[in-house]
Amino acid sequence: MDIGVLLPTGTAQWGPGDDPRELVTFGRQAERSGFSSLFVNDSLISPRVEALAMLAALAPATETVTLGTAALLPFLRRPVQTAQTLASVDLLSGGRLTVAVGAGFPGRFGRPLYDLSEVPWERRFARLDETVALWRAVWSGADSFHGEILRFDGIPPAIRPYRPGGPPVWLGGATPAAQDRTGRLYDGWLPYPPDPAEYASGLRNVRAAAVGAERRAEDVTPALFVSARIAEDVDSGRRDLEAYARAVYGMPLAELERIQAVVTGSADQVRDHLTRFAEAGARHFVIRLGALDLTSQREQLERLADLLPALRAPAVARAQEGTCPVA
C-alpha cells in the first residue's frame, strides 16, 4: 500500500505570511514521516505554483518518494515540449516520476481553459490519448508521430527519461469510457468516487478492459484521490472542510462530496473510511489535506503520518495470505 499526499501548491491553501518556498520543506517532512509519494495539482482556475516546476524543485530535495501529478492537464502545454519536460523531471529524480493526466471537465473547470490554450474542446479525450502516445514515442526516440489529431515530422532528438519508455502514465476519470481507456492504454487509474462500492465496480471494469486488450490486470495501478481532515469528531471536521471547500472550489461541502471522496472525523474514523477504499481495491492513496494554511497543513500531515502503519497493515496481511499484491 502506497500512501502519498498532495502538496498545497494553491494560494487558497496558504495563510497570511506563508512562504511558498516552505513547500519543499513540506515535501521533505512528508518523506521523513513515511509517506511514499508527493503529488501536485495542475490548473489555471486558481493561482498555484506550476505543477512541473514544483516537481523539478522536489526532485533534488527528496530521495525516495514518488513524484506525481494529480492530475496534469496536457492541453495547457505544447505536447512535444511537455514530453521533454517530463523526461527531464524523471531523469533528475532518478526515475521517480508518475504522471496522472486528465482532460478537464465541463463548466469553469474545463472549457474556458481550452479557449485559453487555443485547443479545441471537441475530441478532447482522443487528443489526450494521442498526446500520451506522442510522449511515449518521443521518450523512445521516435523522430515522427502520425495520429488522427497530432502529426509531427522531424522531431529533434530529445532527452531520454531515466526509465526506458518513460514514467508510468495514469488516467484520472471515473466514467465507464474512462475506465475502459484506462484498462486499454494507461499504467494506472486515479479517480475520486465518493463511495467505495463505486470504486470497486469501476476497478473491475478497468481490469476487464485491460484483459480484453491482452494486458495483465495487475499492470494497472489502482489509486485513489481523496480529501481528508482529521478532527476531534465528524461534526468539527465537516465545519473545517466546509470552509475548505468554499475557499478552494467555491462550492459548499455537500456539493463537493457528491462528486469527490471526502473523509473526516477522528483518526480512527478516517482510518476506517480509508480502509474501506483499500478493501475495494485501492493500492495507492493520494490524500489532499483539508487545511487552509501551511501550519495547519503540517499539523494534518503529522496526524495522518500516525495512521500510516495501521493503513498499511491490512494490505500486508492480505499479501501474506496471497489475496493481493503489496503495491
C-alpha atoms as a printed R data frame, in Angstrom:
    type eleno elety resid chain resno       x       y       z
1   ATOM     1    CA   MET     A     1   0.000   0.000   0.000
2   ATOM     2    CA   ASP     A     2   1.425   3.353  -1.089
3   ATOM     3    CA   ILE     A     3   0.180   6.437   0.734
4   ATOM     4    CA   GLY     A     4   1.003   9.876  -0.578
5   ATOM     5    CA   VAL     A     5  -0.048  13.470  -0.061
6   ATOM     6    CA   LEU     A     6  -0.987  16.317  -2.368
7   ATOM     7    CA   LEU     A     7   1.167  19.363  -1.738
8   ATOM     8    CA   PRO     A     8  -0.774  22.579  -1.057
9   ATOM     9    CA   THR     A     9   0.546  24.462  -4.084
10  ATOM    10    CA   GLY     A    10  -2.524  26.701  -4.477
11  ATOM    11    CA   THR     A    11  -2.646  30.110  -2.817
12  ATOM    12    CA   ALA     A    12  -6.103  29.288  -1.426
13  ATOM    13    CA   GLN     A    13  -4.302  26.852   0.913
14  ATOM    14    CA   TRP     A    14  -1.812  29.428   2.199
15  ATOM    15    CA   GLY     A    15  -2.303  31.704   5.172
16  ATOM    16    CA   PRO     A    16  -1.098  35.303   5.523
17  ATOM    17    CA   GLY     A    17   2.682  35.359   5.602
18  ATOM    18    CA   ASP     A    18   3.104  31.760   4.376
19  ATOM    19    CA   ASP     A    19   6.243  31.373   2.259
20  ATOM    20    CA   PRO     A    20   5.673  29.096  -0.786
21  ATOM    21    CA   ARG     A    21   9.321  28.038  -0.572
22  ATOM    22    CA   GLU     A    22   8.220  26.079   2.510
23  ATOM    23    CA   LEU     A    23   6.567  23.611   0.115
24  ATOM    24    CA   VAL     A    24   9.935  21.958  -0.481
25  ATOM    25    CA   THR     A    25  10.406  21.624   3.278
26  ATOM    26    CA   PHE     A    26   6.872  20.214   3.485
27  ATOM    27    CA   GLY     A    27   7.791  17.585   0.901
28  ATOM    28    CA   ARG     A    28  10.916  16.583   2.791
29  ATOM    29    CA   GLN     A    29   8.899  16.332   6.017
30  ATOM    30    CA   ALA     A    30   6.386  14.038   4.297
31  ATOM    31    CA   GLU     A    31   9.202  11.804   3.049
32  ATOM    32    CA   ARG     A    32  10.778  11.595   6.523
33  ATOM    33    CA   SER     A    33   7.365  10.801   8.016
34  ATOM    34    CA   GLY     A    34   6.973   7.698   5.878
35  ATOM    35    CA   PHE     A    35   4.753   8.843   3.017
36  ATOM    36    CA   SER     A    36   5.611   7.132  -0.237
37  ATOM    37    CA   SER     A    37   4.603   9.829  -2.719
38  ATOM    38    CA   LEU     A    38   4.213  13.569  -3.234
39  ATOM    39    CA   PHE     A    39   1.671  14.759  -5.792
40  ATOM    40    CA   VAL     A    40   0.831  18.195  -7.167
41  ATOM    41    CA   ASN     A    41  -2.274  19.542  -8.849
42  ATOM    42    CA   ASP     A    42  -2.446  21.399 -12.139
43  ATOM    43    CA   SER     A    43  -4.908  24.128 -13.094
44  ATOM    44    CA   LEU     A    44  -5.328  27.712 -14.192
45  ATOM    45    CA   ILE     A    45  -8.584  28.100 -12.260
46  ATOM    46    CA   SER     A    46  -6.860  29.443  -9.157
47  ATOM    47    CA   PRO     A    47  -3.319  30.773  -8.633
48  ATOM    48    CA   ARG     A    48  -0.914  27.953  -7.826
49  ATOM    49    CA   VAL     A    49   2.718  27.004  -8.275
50  ATOM    50    CA   GLU     A    50   3.061  25.406 -11.706
51  ATOM    51    CA   ALA     A    51   2.986  21.630 -11.341
52  ATOM    52    CA   LEU     A    52   6.107  20.587 -13.228
53  ATOM    53    CA   ALA     A    53   8.147  23.450 -11.754
54  ATOM    54    CA   MET     A    54   7.178  22.188  -8.290
55  ATOM    55    CA   LEU     A    55   8.228  18.633  -9.111
56  ATOM    56    CA   ALA     A    56  11.533  19.866 -10.538
57  ATOM    57    CA   ALA     A    57  12.197  21.643  -7.240
58  ATOM    58    CA   LEU     A    58  11.353  18.492  -5.273
59  ATOM    59    CA   ALA     A    59  13.488  16.167  -7.397
60  ATOM    60    CA   PRO     A    60  16.885  17.057  -5.830
61  ATOM    61    CA   ALA     A    61  15.364  17.790  -2.410
62  ATOM    62    CA   THR     A    62  13.943  14.281  -1.926
63  ATOM    63    CA   GLU     A    63  15.408  10.813  -2.283
64  ATOM    64    CA   THR     A    64  12.851   8.018  -2.344
65  ATOM    65    CA   VAL     A    65   9.297   9.324  -2.712
66  ATOM    66    CA   THR     A    66   7.390   9.055  -5.956
67  ATOM    67    CA   LEU     A    67   6.756  12.486  -7.500
68  ATOM    68    CA   GLY     A    68   3.445  12.749  -9.289
69  ATOM    69    CA   THR     A    69   0.787  14.905 -10.892
70  ATOM    70    CA   ALA     A    70  -2.850  14.654  -9.839
71  ATOM    71    CA   ALA     A    71  -3.715  15.426 -12.456
72  ATOM    72    CA   LEU     A    72  -1.703  17.095 -15.210
73  ATOM    73    CA   LEU     A    73  -3.767  18.824 -17.925
74  ATOM    74    CA   PRO     A    74  -1.763  18.233 -21.117
75  ATOM    75    CA   PHE     A    75  -3.915  20.540 -23.242
76  ATOM    76    CA   LEU     A    76  -2.421  23.507 -21.369
77  ATOM    77    CA   ARG     A    77   1.023  22.756 -22.865
78  ATOM    78    CA   ARG     A    78   2.694  22.084 -26.201
79  ATOM    79    CA   PRO     A    79   2.900  18.275 -26.456
80  ATOM    80    CA   VAL     A    80   6.482  17.756 -27.676
81  ATOM    81    CA   GLN     A    81   7.885  20.271 -25.198
82  ATOM    82    CA   THR     A    82   5.921  18.604 -22.392
83  ATOM    83    CA   ALA     A    83   7.460  15.245 -23.293
84  ATOM    84    CA   GLN     A    84  10.874  16.870 -22.889
85  ATOM    85    CA   THR     A    85   9.955  18.449 -19.542
86  ATOM    86    CA   LEU     A    86   8.524  15.220 -18.134
87  ATOM    87    CA   ALA     A    87  11.565  13.254 -19.257
88  ATOM    88    CA   SER     A    88  13.774  15.849 -17.582
89  ATOM    89    CA   VAL     A    89  11.919  15.588 -14.259
90  ATOM    90    CA   ASP     A    90  12.071  11.802 -14.436
91  ATOM    91    CA   LEU     A    91  15.796  11.970 -15.147
92  ATOM    92    CA   LEU     A    92  16.523  14.497 -12.375
93  ATOM    93    CA   SER     A    93  14.522  12.462  -9.858
94  ATOM    94    CA   GLY     A    94  16.222   9.175 -10.716
95  ATOM    95    CA   GLY     A    95  13.105   7.621 -12.204
96  ATOM    96    CA   ARG     A    96  10.598   8.621  -9.522
97  ATOM    97    CA   LEU     A    97   8.020  10.401 -11.685
98  ATOM    98    CA   THR     A    98   4.413   9.266 -12.157
99  ATOM    99    CA   VAL     A    99   2.195  11.289 -14.481
100 ATOM   100    CA   ALA     A   100  -1.559  11.193 -13.869
101 ATOM   101    CA   VAL     A   101  -3.402  13.065 -16.624
102 ATOM   102    CA   GLY     A   102  -6.898  14.367 -17.232
103 ATOM   103    CA   ALA     A   103  -8.884  16.113 -19.966
104 ATOM   104    CA   GLY     A   104 -10.676  18.650 -17.774
105 ATOM   105    CA   PHE     A   105 -14.381  18.972 -17.041
106 ATOM   106    CA   PRO     A   106 -17.302  20.959 -18.462
107 ATOM   107    CA   GLY     A   107 -18.011  24.311 -16.868
108 ATOM   108    CA   ARG     A   108 -15.387  26.570 -15.360
109 ATOM   109    CA   PHE     A   109 -13.038  23.637 -14.698
110 ATOM   110    CA   GLY     A   110 -12.622  22.771 -18.365
111 ATOM   111    CA   ARG     A   111 -13.809  24.560 -21.462
112 ATOM   112    CA   PRO     A   112 -12.509  28.079 -20.592
113 ATOM   113    CA   LEU     A   113  -9.029  26.581 -20.189
114 ATOM   114    CA   TYR     A   114  -9.218  25.064 -23.655
115 ATOM   115    CA   ASP     A   115 -10.060  28.503 -25.023
116 ATOM   116    CA   LEU     A   116  -7.022  29.993 -23.254
117 ATOM   117    CA   SER     A   117  -4.830  27.248 -24.708
118 ATOM   118    CA   GLU     A   118  -6.354  27.663 -28.184
119 ATOM   119    CA   VAL     A   119  -7.118  23.938 -28.258
120 ATOM   120    CA   PRO     A   120 -10.499  22.606 -29.472
121 ATOM   121    CA   TRP     A   121 -12.844  21.290 -26.781
122 ATOM   122    CA   GLU     A   122 -14.173  18.712 -29.234
123 ATOM   123    CA   ARG     A   123 -12.474  15.291 -29.230
124 ATOM   124    CA   ARG     A   124 -10.624  16.191 -26.052
125 ATOM   125    CA   PHE     A   125 -10.394  12.578 -24.878
126 ATOM   126    CA   ALA     A   126  -8.922  11.390 -28.165
127 ATOM   127    CA   ARG     A   127  -6.498  14.320 -28.034
128 ATOM   128    CA   LEU     A   128  -5.447  13.321 -24.518
129 ATOM   129    CA   ASP     A   129  -4.823   9.698 -25.527
130 ATOM   130    CA   GLU     A   130  -2.847  10.782 -28.588
131 ATOM   131    CA   THR     A   131  -0.784  13.214 -26.517
132 ATOM   132    CA   VAL     A   132   0.238  10.405 -24.173
133 ATOM   133    CA   ALA     A   133   1.055   8.175 -27.157
134 ATOM   134    CA   LEU     A   134   3.176  11.000 -28.570
135 ATOM   135    CA   TRP     A   135   5.066  11.377 -25.270
136 ATOM   136    CA   ARG     A   136   5.841   7.682 -25.238
137 ATOM   137    CA   ALA     A   137   7.048   7.843 -28.831
138 ATOM   138    CA   VAL     A   138   9.341  10.792 -28.064
139 ATOM   139    CA   TRP     A   139  10.633   9.065 -24.927
140 ATOM   140    CA   SER     A   140  11.523   6.048 -27.077
141 ATOM   141    CA   GLY     A   141  13.465   8.158 -29.570
142 ATOM   142    CA   ALA     A   142  10.920   8.476 -32.407
143 ATOM   143    CA   ASP     A   143  11.505  11.303 -34.896
144 ATOM   144    CA   SER     A   144   7.895  11.402 -36.134
145 ATOM   145    CA   PHE     A   145   4.356  10.769 -34.907
146 ATOM   146    CA   HIS     A   146   1.242  10.367 -37.032
147 ATOM   147    CA   GLY     A   147  -2.031  10.249 -35.148
148 ATOM   148    CA   GLU     A   148  -5.511  11.314 -36.186
149 ATOM   149    CA   ILE     A   149  -5.163  14.670 -34.408
150 ATOM   150    CA   LEU     A   150  -1.465  15.168 -33.697
151 ATOM   151    CA   ARG     A   151   1.020  14.795 -36.536
152 ATOM   152    CA   PHE     A   152   4.697  15.675 -36.335
153 ATOM   153    CA   ASP     A   153   7.654  15.018 -38.611
154 ATOM   154    CA   GLY     A   154  11.260  15.861 -37.949
155 ATOM   155    CA   ILE     A   155  11.044  15.654 -34.162
156 ATOM   156    CA   PRO     A   156  14.563  16.542 -32.989
157 ATOM   157    CA   PRO     A   157  16.460  14.308 -30.566
158 ATOM   158    CA   ALA     A   158  15.030  14.731 -27.057
159 ATOM   159    CA   ILE     A   159  16.384  13.987 -23.616
160 ATOM   160    CA   ARG     A   160  15.637  10.383 -22.658
161 ATOM   161    CA   PRO     A   161  13.866   9.743 -19.348
162 ATOM   162    CA   TYR     A   162  15.550   7.790 -16.574
163 ATOM   163    CA   ARG     A   163  13.498   4.684 -17.305
164 ATOM   164    CA   PRO     A   164  13.267   3.094 -20.754
165 ATOM   165    CA   GLY     A   165   9.912   4.026 -22.220
166 ATOM   166    CA   GLY     A   166   9.401   6.835 -19.713
167 ATOM   167    CA   PRO     A   167   7.447   7.265 -16.496
168 ATOM   168    CA   PRO     A   168   4.142   5.491 -15.894
169 ATOM   169    CA   VAL     A   169   1.089   7.454 -17.015
170 ATOM   170    CA   TRP     A   170  -2.185   7.161 -15.102
171 ATOM   171    CA   LEU     A   171  -5.627   8.383 -16.112
172 ATOM   172    CA   GLY     A   172  -7.868  10.409 -13.818
173 ATOM   173    CA   GLY     A   173 -11.527   9.753 -14.547
174 ATOM   174    CA   ALA     A   174 -14.361   7.527 -13.379
175 ATOM   175    CA   THR     A   175 -16.826   7.364 -16.283
176 ATOM   176    CA   PRO     A   176 -17.299   3.984 -17.981
177 ATOM   177    CA   ALA     A   177 -15.434   5.317 -21.032
178 ATOM   178    CA   ALA     A   178 -12.518   6.474 -18.854
179 ATOM   179    CA   GLN     A   179 -12.405   3.087 -17.133
180 ATOM   180    CA   ASP     A   180 -12.231   1.340 -20.497
181 ATOM   181    CA   ARG     A   181  -9.479   3.653 -21.760
182 ATOM   182    CA   THR     A   182  -7.530   3.193 -18.541
183 ATOM   183    CA   GLY     A   183  -7.526  -0.562 -18.882
184 ATOM   184    CA   ARG     A   184  -6.505  -0.459 -22.537
185 ATOM   185    CA   LEU     A   185  -3.980   2.376 -22.607
186 ATOM   186    CA   TYR     A   186  -2.749   3.550 -19.210
187 ATOM   187    CA   ASP     A   187  -0.495   2.383 -16.393
188 ATOM   188    CA   GLY     A   188  -2.738   3.422 -13.516
189 ATOM   189    CA   TRP     A   189  -6.179   4.696 -12.522
190 ATOM   190    CA   LEU     A   190  -6.692   7.757 -10.296
191 ATOM   191    CA   PRO     A   191 -10.393   8.518  -9.767
192 ATOM   192    CA   TYR     A   192 -12.074  10.028  -6.688
193 ATOM   193    CA   PRO     A   193 -15.530   8.408  -6.346
194 ATOM   194    CA   PRO     A   194 -17.267   9.126  -3.018
195 ATOM   195    CA   ASP     A   195 -18.402   5.526  -2.482
196 ATOM   196    CA   PRO     A   196 -16.017   2.568  -2.007
197 ATOM   197    CA   ALA     A   197 -18.536   0.320  -3.748
198 ATOM   198    CA   GLU     A   198 -18.415   2.593  -6.799
199 ATOM   199    CA   TYR     A   199 -14.624   2.373  -6.726
200 ATOM   200    CA   ALA     A   200 -14.724  -1.429  -6.595
201 ATOM   201    CA   SER     A   201 -17.140  -1.602  -9.520
202 ATOM   202    CA   GLY     A   202 -15.025   0.779 -11.581
203 ATOM   203    CA   LEU     A   203 -11.858  -1.151 -10.836
204 ATOM   204    CA   ARG     A   204 -13.470  -4.356 -12.077
205 ATOM   205    CA   ASN     A   205 -14.263  -2.567 -15.345
206 ATOM   206    CA   VAL     A   206 -10.683  -1.272 -15.621
207 ATOM   207    CA   ARG     A   207  -9.250  -4.731 -15.102
208 ATOM   208    CA   ALA     A   208 -11.686  -6.317 -17.548
209 ATOM   209    CA   ALA     A   209 -10.684  -3.774 -20.182
210 ATOM   210    CA   ALA     A   210  -7.010  -4.500 -19.534
211 ATOM   211    CA   VAL     A   211  -7.526  -8.227 -20.001
212 ATOM   212    CA   GLY     A   212  -9.582  -7.553 -23.128
213 ATOM   213    CA   ALA     A   213  -6.628  -5.600 -24.522
214 ATOM   214    CA   GLU     A   214  -4.337  -8.567 -23.794
215 ATOM   215    CA   ARG     A   215  -2.712  -6.817 -20.854
216 ATOM   216    CA   ARG     A   216  -2.336  -8.078 -17.304
217 ATOM   217    CA   ALA     A   217  -4.902  -6.637 -14.915
218 ATOM   218    CA   GLU     A   218  -2.211  -6.081 -12.294
219 ATOM   219    CA   ASP     A   219  -0.253  -3.855 -14.687
220 ATOM   220    CA   VAL     A   220  -2.738  -1.039 -13.976
221 ATOM   221    CA   THR     A   221  -2.064   0.588 -10.590
222 ATOM   222    CA   PRO     A   222  -5.355   1.193  -8.724
223 ATOM   223    CA   ALA     A   223  -5.031   4.577  -6.997
224 ATOM   224    CA   LEU     A   224  -7.496   6.910  -5.269
225 ATOM   225    CA   PHE     A   225  -7.568  10.689  -4.869
226 ATOM   226    CA   VAL     A   226  -9.235  11.621  -1.573
227 ATOM   227    CA   SER     A   227  -9.552  14.724   0.606
228 ATOM   228    CA   ALA     A   228  -9.123  14.121   4.348
229 ATOM   229    CA   ARG     A   229  -9.320  16.087   7.579
230 ATOM   230    CA   ILE     A   230  -8.534  14.518  10.966
231 ATOM   231    CA   ALA     A   231 -10.504  16.284  13.689
232 ATOM   232    CA   GLU     A   232 -11.977  15.651  17.125
233 ATOM   233    CA   ASP     A   233 -15.150  14.276  15.565
234 ATOM   234    CA   VAL     A   234 -17.095  14.271  12.321
235 ATOM   235    CA   ASP     A   235 -19.008  17.477  13.077
236 ATOM   236    CA   SER     A   236 -15.922  19.581  13.753
237 ATOM   237    CA   GLY     A   237 -14.178  18.065  10.748
238 ATOM   238    CA   ARG     A   238 -17.100  18.926   8.498
239 ATOM   239    CA   ARG     A   239 -17.080  22.523   9.727
240 ATOM   240    CA   ASP     A   240 -13.410  22.813   8.788
241 ATOM   241    CA   LEU     A   241 -13.980  21.143   5.419
242 ATOM   242    CA   GLU     A   242 -16.918  23.451   4.715
243 ATOM   243    CA   ALA     A   243 -14.547  26.413   4.833
244 ATOM   244    CA   TYR     A   244 -12.019  24.460   2.787
245 ATOM   245    CA   ALA     A   245 -14.488  23.518   0.046
246 ATOM   246    CA   ARG     A   246 -15.703  27.084  -0.324
247 ATOM   247    CA   ALA     A   247 -12.191  28.562  -0.372
248 ATOM   248    CA   VAL     A   248 -10.657  26.039  -2.789
249 ATOM   249    CA   TYR     A   249 -13.625  25.081  -5.002
250 ATOM   250    CA   GLY     A   250 -16.100  27.883  -4.466
251 ATOM   251    CA   MET     A   251 -18.809  25.388  -3.538
252 ATOM   252    CA   PRO     A   252 -20.336  24.029  -0.307
253 ATOM   253    CA   LEU     A   253 -19.042  20.780   1.136
254 ATOM   254    CA   ALA     A   254 -22.338  18.990   0.457
255 ATOM   255    CA   GLU     A   255 -21.888  19.647  -3.257
256 ATOM   256    CA   LEU     A   256 -18.206  18.678  -3.300
257 ATOM   257    CA   GLU     A   257 -18.693  15.371  -1.515
258 ATOM   258    CA   ARG     A   258 -21.307  14.280  -4.051
259 ATOM   259    CA   ILE     A   259 -18.574  14.116  -6.667
260 ATOM   260    CA   GLN     A   260 -15.354  13.540  -4.704
261 ATOM   261    CA   ALA     A   261 -14.153  11.197  -1.975
262 ATOM   262    CA   VAL     A   262 -14.028  13.210   1.262
263 ATOM   263    CA   VAL     A   263 -13.317  11.709   4.683
264 ATOM   264    CA   THR     A   264 -13.229  13.316   8.117
265 ATOM   265    CA   GLY     A   265 -13.673  12.593  11.786
266 ATOM   266    CA   SER     A   266 -11.384  11.232  14.460
267 ATOM   267    CA   ALA     A   267  -8.178   9.483  13.481
268 ATOM   268    CA   ASP     A   268  -9.906   6.127  13.916
269 ATOM   269    CA   GLN     A   269 -12.856   7.200  11.788
270 ATOM   270    CA   VAL     A   270 -10.605   8.469   8.992
271 ATOM   271    CA   ARG     A   271  -8.563   5.258   9.152
272 ATOM   272    CA   ASP     A   272 -11.700   3.115   8.947
273 ATOM   273    CA   HIS     A   273 -13.068   5.084   5.992
274 ATOM   274    CA   LEU     A   274  -9.805   4.861   4.060
275 ATOM   275    CA   THR     A   275  -9.584   1.148   4.863
276 ATOM   276    CA   ARG     A   276 -12.937   0.657   3.123
277 ATOM   277    CA   PHE     A   277 -11.408   2.032  -0.077
278 ATOM   278    CA   ALA     A   278  -8.398  -0.253   0.391
279 ATOM   279    CA   GLU     A   279 -10.760  -3.200   0.743
280 ATOM   280    CA   ALA     A   280 -12.402  -2.038  -2.506
281 ATOM   281    CA   GLY     A   281  -9.037  -2.426  -4.230
282 ATOM   282    CA   ALA     A   282  -7.191   0.906  -3.922
283 ATOM   283    CA   ARG     A   283  -3.434   0.401  -3.569
284 ATOM   284    CA   HIS     A   284  -2.140   3.980  -3.784
285 ATOM   285    CA   PHE     A   285  -3.826   6.794  -1.861
286 ATOM   286    CA   VAL     A   286  -3.186  10.390  -2.923
287 ATOM   287    CA   ILE     A   287  -4.511  12.331   0.059
288 ATOM   288    CA   ARG     A   288  -5.282  16.034  -0.057
289 ATOM   289    CA   LEU     A   289  -5.143  17.580   3.411
290 ATOM   290    CA   GLY     A   290  -8.163  19.754   4.185
291 ATOM   291    CA   ALA     A   291  -6.437  22.798   5.701
292 ATOM   292    CA   LEU     A   292  -6.136  26.445   4.701
293 ATOM   293    CA   ASP     A   293  -2.643  27.434   5.798
294 ATOM   294    CA   LEU     A   294   0.745  25.746   5.780
295 ATOM   295    CA   THR     A   295   0.931  25.415   9.578
296 ATOM   296    CA   SER     A   296  -2.384  23.553   9.625
297 ATOM   297    CA   GLN     A   297  -1.266  21.505   6.618
298 ATOM   298    CA   ARG     A   298   1.810  20.356   8.554
299 ATOM   299    CA   GLU     A   299  -0.326  19.509  11.598
300 ATOM   300    CA   GLN     A   300  -2.629  17.402   9.430
301 ATOM   301    CA   LEU     A   301   0.406  15.757   7.836
302 ATOM   302    CA   GLU     A   302   1.710  14.719  11.268
303 ATOM   303    CA   ARG     A   303  -1.672  13.360  12.349
304 ATOM   304    CA   LEU     A   304  -2.048  11.400   9.126
305 ATOM   305    CA   ALA     A   305   1.502  10.046   9.439
306 ATOM   306    CA   ASP     A   306   0.457   8.410  12.727
307 ATOM   307    CA   LEU     A   307  -2.069   6.350  10.745
308 ATOM   308    CA   LEU     A   308   0.369   5.010   8.172
309 ATOM   309    CA   PRO     A   309   1.193   1.717   9.963
310 ATOM   310    CA   ALA     A   310  -2.487   0.965  10.533
311 ATOM   311    CA   LEU     A   311  -3.418   1.769   6.936
312 ATOM   312    CA   ARG     A   312  -0.649  -0.406   5.546
313 ATOM   313    CA   ALA     A   313  -1.192  -3.354   7.892
314 ATOM   314    CA   PRO     A   314  -4.308  -4.774   6.143
315 ATOM   315    CA   ALA     A   315  -2.533  -4.714   2.762
316 ATOM   316    CA   VAL     A   316   0.450  -6.526   4.207
317 ATOM   317    CA   ALA     A   317  -1.832  -9.128   5.798
318 ATOM   318    CA   ARG     A   318  -3.678  -9.722   2.511
319 ATOM   319    CA   ALA     A   319  -0.378 -10.060   0.663
320 ATOM   320    CA   GLN     A   320   0.874 -12.624   3.177
321 ATOM   321    CA   GLU     A   321  -2.349 -14.541   2.661
322 ATOM   322    CA   GLY     A   322  -1.781 -14.394  -1.086
323 ATOM   323    CA   THR     A   323  -5.003 -12.469  -1.754
324 ATOM   324    CA   CYS     A   324  -3.441  -9.285  -3.118
325 ATOM   325    CA   PRO     A   325  -0.083  -7.809  -4.080
326 ATOM   326    CA   VAL     A   326   1.528  -5.151  -1.941
327 ATOM   327    CA   ALA     A   327   1.913  -2.083  -4.147
